[in-house]
CSV table of C-alpha atoms in Angstrom, one decimal:
chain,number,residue,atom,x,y,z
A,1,UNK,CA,89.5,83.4,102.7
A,2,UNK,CA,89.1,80.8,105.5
A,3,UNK,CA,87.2,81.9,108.8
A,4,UNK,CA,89.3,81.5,111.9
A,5,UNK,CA,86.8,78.9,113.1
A,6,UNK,CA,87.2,76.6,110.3
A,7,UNK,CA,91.4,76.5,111.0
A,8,UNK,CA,90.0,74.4,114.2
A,9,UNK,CA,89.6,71.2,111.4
A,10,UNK,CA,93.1,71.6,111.0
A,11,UNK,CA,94.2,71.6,114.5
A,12,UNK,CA,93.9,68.0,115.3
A,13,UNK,CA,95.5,66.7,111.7
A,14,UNK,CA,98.3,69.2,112.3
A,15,UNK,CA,99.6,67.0,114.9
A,16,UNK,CA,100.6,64.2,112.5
A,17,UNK,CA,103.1,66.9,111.2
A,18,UNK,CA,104.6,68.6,114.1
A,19,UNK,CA,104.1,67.3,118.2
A,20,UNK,CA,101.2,68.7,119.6
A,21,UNK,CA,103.0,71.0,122.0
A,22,UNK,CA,104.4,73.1,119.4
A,23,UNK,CA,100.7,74.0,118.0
A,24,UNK,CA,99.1,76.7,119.6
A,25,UNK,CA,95.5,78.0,118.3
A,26,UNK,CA,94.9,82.1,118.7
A,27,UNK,CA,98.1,82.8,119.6
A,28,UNK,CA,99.1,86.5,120.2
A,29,UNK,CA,102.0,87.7,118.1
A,30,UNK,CA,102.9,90.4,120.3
A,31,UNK,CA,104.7,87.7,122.5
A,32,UNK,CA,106.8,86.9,120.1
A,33,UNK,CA,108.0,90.5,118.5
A,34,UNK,CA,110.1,93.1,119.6
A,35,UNK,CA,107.9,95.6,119.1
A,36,UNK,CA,105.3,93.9,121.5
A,37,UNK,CA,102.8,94.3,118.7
A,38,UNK,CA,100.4,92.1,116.6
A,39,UNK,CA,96.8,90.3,117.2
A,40,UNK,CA,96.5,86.3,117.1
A,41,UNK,CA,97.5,83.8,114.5
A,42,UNK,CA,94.6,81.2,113.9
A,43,UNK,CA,97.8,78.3,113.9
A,44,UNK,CA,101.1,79.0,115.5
A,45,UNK,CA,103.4,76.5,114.6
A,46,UNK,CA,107.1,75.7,115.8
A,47,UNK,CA,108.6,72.6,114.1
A,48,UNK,CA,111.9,71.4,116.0
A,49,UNK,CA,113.6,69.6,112.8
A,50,UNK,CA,114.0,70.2,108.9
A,51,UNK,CA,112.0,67.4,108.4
A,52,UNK,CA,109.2,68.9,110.4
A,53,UNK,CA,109.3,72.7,108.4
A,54,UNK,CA,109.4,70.6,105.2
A,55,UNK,CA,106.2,69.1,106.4
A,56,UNK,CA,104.2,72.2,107.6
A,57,UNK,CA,104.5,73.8,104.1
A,58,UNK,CA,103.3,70.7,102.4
A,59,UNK,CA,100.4,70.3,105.0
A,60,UNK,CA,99.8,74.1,103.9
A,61,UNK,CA,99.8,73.3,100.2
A,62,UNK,CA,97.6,70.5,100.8
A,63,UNK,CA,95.0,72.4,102.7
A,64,UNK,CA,95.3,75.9,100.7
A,65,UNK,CA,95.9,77.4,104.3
A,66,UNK,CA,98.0,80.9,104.1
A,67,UNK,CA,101.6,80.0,105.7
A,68,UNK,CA,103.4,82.8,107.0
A,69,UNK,CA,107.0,83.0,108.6
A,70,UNK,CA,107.9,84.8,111.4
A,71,UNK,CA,111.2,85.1,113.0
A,72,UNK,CA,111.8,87.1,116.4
A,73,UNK,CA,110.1,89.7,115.1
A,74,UNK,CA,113.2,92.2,115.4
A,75,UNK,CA,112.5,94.6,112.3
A,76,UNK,CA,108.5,93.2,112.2
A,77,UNK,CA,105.6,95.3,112.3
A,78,UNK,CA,102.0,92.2,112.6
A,79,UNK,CA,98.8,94.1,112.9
A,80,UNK,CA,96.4,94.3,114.9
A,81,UNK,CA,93.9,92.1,113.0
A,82,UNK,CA,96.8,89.1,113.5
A,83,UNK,CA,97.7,86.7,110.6
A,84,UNK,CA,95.2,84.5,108.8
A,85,UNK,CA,96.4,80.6,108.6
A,86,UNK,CA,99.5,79.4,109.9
A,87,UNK,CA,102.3,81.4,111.3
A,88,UNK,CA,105.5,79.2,111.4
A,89,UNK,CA,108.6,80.0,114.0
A,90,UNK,CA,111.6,78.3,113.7
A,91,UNK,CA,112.7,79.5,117.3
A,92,UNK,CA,113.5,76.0,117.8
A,93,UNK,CA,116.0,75.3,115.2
A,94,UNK,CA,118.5,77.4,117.4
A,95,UNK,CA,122.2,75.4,117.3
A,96,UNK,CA,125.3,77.2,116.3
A,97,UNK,CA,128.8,74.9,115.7
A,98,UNK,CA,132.1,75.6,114.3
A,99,UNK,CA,133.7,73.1,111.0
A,100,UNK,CA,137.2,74.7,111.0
A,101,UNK,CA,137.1,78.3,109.7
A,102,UNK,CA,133.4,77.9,108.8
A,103,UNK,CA,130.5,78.8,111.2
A,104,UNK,CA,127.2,77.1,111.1
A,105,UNK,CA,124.3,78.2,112.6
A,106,UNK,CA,120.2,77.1,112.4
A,107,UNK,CA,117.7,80.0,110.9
A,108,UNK,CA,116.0,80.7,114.2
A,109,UNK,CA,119.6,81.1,116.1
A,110,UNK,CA,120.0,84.9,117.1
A,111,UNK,CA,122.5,86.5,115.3
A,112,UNK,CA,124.3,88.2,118.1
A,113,UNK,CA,125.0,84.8,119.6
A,114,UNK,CA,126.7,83.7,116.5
A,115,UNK,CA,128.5,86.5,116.5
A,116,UNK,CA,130.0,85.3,120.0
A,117,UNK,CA,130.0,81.7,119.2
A,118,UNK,CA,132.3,82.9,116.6
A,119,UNK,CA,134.7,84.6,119.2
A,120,UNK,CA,134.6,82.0,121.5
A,121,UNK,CA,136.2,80.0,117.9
A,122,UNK,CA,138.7,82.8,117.7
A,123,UNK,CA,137.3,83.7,114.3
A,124,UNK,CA,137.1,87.2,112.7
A,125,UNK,CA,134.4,88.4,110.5
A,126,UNK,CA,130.6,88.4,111.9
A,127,UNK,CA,131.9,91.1,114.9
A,128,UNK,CA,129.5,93.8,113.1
A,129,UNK,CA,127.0,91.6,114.3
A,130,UNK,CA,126.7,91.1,117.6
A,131,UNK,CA,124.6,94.3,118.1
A,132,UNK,CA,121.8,93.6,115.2
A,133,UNK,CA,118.7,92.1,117.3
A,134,UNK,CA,117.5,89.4,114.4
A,135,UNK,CA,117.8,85.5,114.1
A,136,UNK,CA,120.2,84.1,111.4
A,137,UNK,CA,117.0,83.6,109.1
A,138,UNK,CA,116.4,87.0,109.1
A,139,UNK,CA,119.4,88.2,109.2
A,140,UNK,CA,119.8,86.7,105.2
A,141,UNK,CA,116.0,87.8,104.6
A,142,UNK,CA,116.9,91.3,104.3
A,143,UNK,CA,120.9,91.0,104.0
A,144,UNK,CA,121.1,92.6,107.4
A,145,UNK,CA,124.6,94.8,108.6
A,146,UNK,CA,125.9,97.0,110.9
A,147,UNK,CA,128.9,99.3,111.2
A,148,UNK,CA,130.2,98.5,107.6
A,149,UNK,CA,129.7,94.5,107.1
A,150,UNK,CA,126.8,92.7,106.1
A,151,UNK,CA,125.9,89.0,105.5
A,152,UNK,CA,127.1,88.6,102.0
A,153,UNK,CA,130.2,89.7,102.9
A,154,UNK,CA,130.6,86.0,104.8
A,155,UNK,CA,128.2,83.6,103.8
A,156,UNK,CA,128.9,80.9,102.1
A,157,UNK,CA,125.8,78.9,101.5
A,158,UNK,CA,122.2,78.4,102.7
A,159,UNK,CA,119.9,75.5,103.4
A,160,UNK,CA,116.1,76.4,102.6
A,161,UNK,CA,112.7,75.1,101.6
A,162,UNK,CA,111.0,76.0,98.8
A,163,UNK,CA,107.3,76.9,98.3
A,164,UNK,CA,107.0,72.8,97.4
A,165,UNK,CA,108.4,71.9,100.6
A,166,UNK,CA,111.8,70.3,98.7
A,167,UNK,CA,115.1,71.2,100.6
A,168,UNK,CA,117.8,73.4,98.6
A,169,UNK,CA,121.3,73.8,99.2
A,170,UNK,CA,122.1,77.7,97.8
A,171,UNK,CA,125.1,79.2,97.5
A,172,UNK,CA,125.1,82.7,98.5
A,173,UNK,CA,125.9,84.6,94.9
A,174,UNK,CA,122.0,82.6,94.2
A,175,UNK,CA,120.1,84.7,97.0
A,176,UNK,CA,120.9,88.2,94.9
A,177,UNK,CA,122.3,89.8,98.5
A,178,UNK,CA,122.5,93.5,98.0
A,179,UNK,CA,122.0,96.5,100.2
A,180,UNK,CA,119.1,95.4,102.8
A,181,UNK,CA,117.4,92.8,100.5
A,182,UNK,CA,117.9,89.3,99.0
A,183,UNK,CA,115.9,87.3,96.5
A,184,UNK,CA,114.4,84.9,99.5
A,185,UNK,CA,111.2,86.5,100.0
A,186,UNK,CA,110.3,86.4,96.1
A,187,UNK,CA,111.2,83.2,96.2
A,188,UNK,CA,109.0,82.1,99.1
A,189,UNK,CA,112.6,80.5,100.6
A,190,UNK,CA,112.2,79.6,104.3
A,191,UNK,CA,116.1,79.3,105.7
A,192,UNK,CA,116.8,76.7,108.1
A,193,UNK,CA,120.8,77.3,108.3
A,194,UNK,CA,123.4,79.7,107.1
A,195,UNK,CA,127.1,78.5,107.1
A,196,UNK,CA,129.6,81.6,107.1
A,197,UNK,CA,133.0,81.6,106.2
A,198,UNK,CA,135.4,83.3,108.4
A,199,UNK,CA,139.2,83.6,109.5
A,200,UNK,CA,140.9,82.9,112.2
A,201,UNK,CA,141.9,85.9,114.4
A,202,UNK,CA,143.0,87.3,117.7
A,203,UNK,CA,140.6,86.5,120.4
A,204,UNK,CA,141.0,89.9,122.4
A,205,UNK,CA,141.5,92.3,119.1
A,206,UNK,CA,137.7,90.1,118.2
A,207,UNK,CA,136.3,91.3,121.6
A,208,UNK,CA,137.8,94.4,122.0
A,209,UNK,CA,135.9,95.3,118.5
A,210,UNK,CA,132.7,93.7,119.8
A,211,UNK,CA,132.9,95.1,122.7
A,212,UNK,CA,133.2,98.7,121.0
A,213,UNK,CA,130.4,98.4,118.5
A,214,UNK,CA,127.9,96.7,121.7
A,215,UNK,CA,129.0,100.2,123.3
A,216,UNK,CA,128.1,101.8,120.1
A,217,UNK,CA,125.0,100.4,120.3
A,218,UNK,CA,123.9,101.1,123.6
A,219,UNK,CA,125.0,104.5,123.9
A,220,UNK,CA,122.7,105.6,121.0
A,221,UNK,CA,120.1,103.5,120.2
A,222,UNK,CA,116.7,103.5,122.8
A,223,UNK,CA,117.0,99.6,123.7
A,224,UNK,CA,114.9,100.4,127.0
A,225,UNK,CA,111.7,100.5,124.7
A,226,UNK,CA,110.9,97.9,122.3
A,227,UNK,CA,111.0,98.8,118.8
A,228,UNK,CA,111.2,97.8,115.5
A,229,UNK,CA,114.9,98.5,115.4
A,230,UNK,CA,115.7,101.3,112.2
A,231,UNK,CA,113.0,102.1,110.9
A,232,UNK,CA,113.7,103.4,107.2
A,233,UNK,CA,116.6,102.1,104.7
A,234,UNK,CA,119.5,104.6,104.1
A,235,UNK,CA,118.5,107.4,101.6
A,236,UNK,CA,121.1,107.9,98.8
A,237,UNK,CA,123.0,110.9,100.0
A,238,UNK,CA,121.6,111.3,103.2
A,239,UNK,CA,120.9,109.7,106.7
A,240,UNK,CA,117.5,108.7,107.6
A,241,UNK,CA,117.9,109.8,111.2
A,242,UNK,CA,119.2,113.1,110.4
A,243,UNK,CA,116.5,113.7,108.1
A,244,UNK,CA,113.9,113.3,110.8
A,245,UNK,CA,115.9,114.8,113.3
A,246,UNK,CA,116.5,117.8,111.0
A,247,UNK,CA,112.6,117.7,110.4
A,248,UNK,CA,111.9,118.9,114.2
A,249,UNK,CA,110.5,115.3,114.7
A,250,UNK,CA,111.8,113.5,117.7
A,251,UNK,CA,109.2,113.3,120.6
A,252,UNK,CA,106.7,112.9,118.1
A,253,UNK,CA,103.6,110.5,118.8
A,254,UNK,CA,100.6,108.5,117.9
A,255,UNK,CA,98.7,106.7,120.2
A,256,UNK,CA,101.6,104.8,122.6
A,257,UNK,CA,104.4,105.2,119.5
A,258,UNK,CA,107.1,107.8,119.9
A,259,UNK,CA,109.9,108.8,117.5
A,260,UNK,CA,112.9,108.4,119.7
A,261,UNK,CA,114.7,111.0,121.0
A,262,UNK,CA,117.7,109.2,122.0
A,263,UNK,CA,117.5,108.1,117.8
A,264,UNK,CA,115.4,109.4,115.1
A,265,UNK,CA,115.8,106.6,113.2
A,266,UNK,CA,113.7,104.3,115.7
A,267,UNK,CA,110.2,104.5,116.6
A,268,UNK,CA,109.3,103.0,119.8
A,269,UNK,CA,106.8,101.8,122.0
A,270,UNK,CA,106.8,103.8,125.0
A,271,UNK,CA,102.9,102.8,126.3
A,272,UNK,CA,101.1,99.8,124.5
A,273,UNK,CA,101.0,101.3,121.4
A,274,UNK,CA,99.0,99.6,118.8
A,275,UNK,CA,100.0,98.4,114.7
A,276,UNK,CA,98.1,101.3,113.6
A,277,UNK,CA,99.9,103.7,116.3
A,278,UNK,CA,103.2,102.5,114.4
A,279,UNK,CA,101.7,102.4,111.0
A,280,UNK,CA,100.5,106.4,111.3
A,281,UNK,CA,103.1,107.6,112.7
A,282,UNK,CA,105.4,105.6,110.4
A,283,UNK,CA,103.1,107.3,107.6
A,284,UNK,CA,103.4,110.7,109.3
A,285,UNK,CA,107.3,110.7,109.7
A,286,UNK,CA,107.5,109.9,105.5
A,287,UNK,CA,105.0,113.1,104.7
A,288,UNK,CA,107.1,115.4,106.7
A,289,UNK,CA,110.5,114.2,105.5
A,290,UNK,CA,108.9,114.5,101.9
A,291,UNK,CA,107.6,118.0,102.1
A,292,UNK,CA,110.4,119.1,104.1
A,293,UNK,CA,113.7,118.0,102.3
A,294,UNK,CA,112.2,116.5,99.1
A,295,UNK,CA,113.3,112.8,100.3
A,296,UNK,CA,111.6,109.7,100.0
A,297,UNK,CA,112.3,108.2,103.5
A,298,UNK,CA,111.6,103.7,102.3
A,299,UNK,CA,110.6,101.5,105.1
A,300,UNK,CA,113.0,99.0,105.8
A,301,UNK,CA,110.6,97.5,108.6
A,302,UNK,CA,108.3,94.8,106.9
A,303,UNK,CA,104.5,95.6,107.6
A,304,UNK,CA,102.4,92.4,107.2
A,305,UNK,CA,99.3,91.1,108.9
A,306,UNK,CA,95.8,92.0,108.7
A,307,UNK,CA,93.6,95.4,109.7
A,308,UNK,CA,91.5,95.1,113.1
């Protein structure tokens, strides 16, 4: 592995890649997650064009530097020890239009805002998402959904880069969408744009059922704290939260990370907790379920990074 130090070679020659402003050395990544959490990437990276991403990866592959993506950081746990290389953000690939009945938006567009660039269009069909916290990239990482629809259910294609840095045009029955998982992280895929098929509907019938699930939302899930969002994929059979609730765990804590007891699905960060805070009591939640019911409870948070 490289020493931090040594990165500082690559900071200069980076700029022939992407504009100097949107390099930053030793930057912390819990400014850019929801969760508040993470230690410093050696090269934080935020390319502004295709072109640009396409670039970065081949810079990375030239140098043999570790390239890792990070979205918003929405169902993200970085540790403490940061990430090793460079960390890319597409935050500034962000614009959302409307071809007809199709819906295009950029990878590091939120999700929610398509969902209401989509009302504004009058079209039906991504109204389960205007409550999930992720950008479109991540939303197709991990198939996301919410209150019975999930991505595959409406997209139609995807525009990514490959681990050689060559631009692919996918349709969605090649990114193996299934319950909470796709093929894009085996297949090192960065997305830059997801284009979703939709239908036209009625614009208040739209709302009113946006306006429902947003309620939904709020009323039950601890959105004063930042969190992770749901913590562990749907057992077979059973609900996560119910299982932990059932298990006399809500109120737990380690360090500044609480189980919530508005939802026992989320863990949040009530007083600067750390990675490991998350990552014990994360640990501690799946030992008690275990013993308790006999369940397997299977992370559906990512935990990547390195150990302080």
């Amino acid at each position: 592995m490289i020493k931090v130090t040594n990165y500082r070679q690559y900071y200069e020659e980076l700029q022939t890649v992407v504009e100097k402003e949107h390099i930053l050395l030793d930057e912390y990544l819990k400014n850019h997650t929801y969760t508040k959490l993470g230690g410093k990437a050696d090269l934080f990276v935020t390319p502004s064009t295709y072109e640009e991403v396409q670039r970065v990866v081949k810079f990375a592959n030239k140098h043999n530097i570790p390239l890792t993506l990070l979205g918003n950081g929405s169902n993200l746990i970085v540790r403490d020890g940061g990430i090793r290389g460079i960390v890319l953000n597409l935050e500034r690939l962000n614009d959302i239009y409307v071809e007809g009945d199709m819906l295009i938006a950029q990878s590091g567009a939120a999700i929610i805002e398509s969902s209401r660039e989509a009302l504004k269009a009058k079209l039906t069909g991504l109204e389960f998402a205007c409550g999930i916290p992720g950008t479109v990239g991540g939303a197709l990482f991990m198939n996301a959904g919410a209150y019975g629809g999930e991505i595959k259910d409406v997209l139609d294609y995807a525009i990514v880069v490959n681990r050689e840095g060559e631009l692919l045009k996918l349709a969605a029955s090649e990114l193996d969408l299934s319950y909470r998982t796709s093929n894009i992280p085996a297949n090192g895929y960065i997305v830059l744009e997801a284009g979703f098929v939709l239908k036209t509907g009625n614009e208040t019938e739209i709302k009113a059922m946006m306006d429902d699930l947003t309620n939904r939302r709020e009323t039950k899930q601890p959105l004063e704290y930042p969190s992770c969002g749901s913590v562990f994929k749907r057992p077979p059979g059973y609900y996560a939260g119910k299982l932990i609730q059932d298990s006399g765990l809500q109120g737990t804590r380690v360090g500044g990370a609480e189980v919530s007891t508005k939802h026992a699905g989320f863990i949040v960060n009530i007083d600067n907790a750390t990675a490991s805070d998350y990552i014990a009591l994360i640990k501690n939640v799946q030992e008690t379920v275990k013993e308790k019911f006999n369940v397997e409870l299977e992370r559906e948070v990512k935990i990547i990074g390195e150990q302080d």
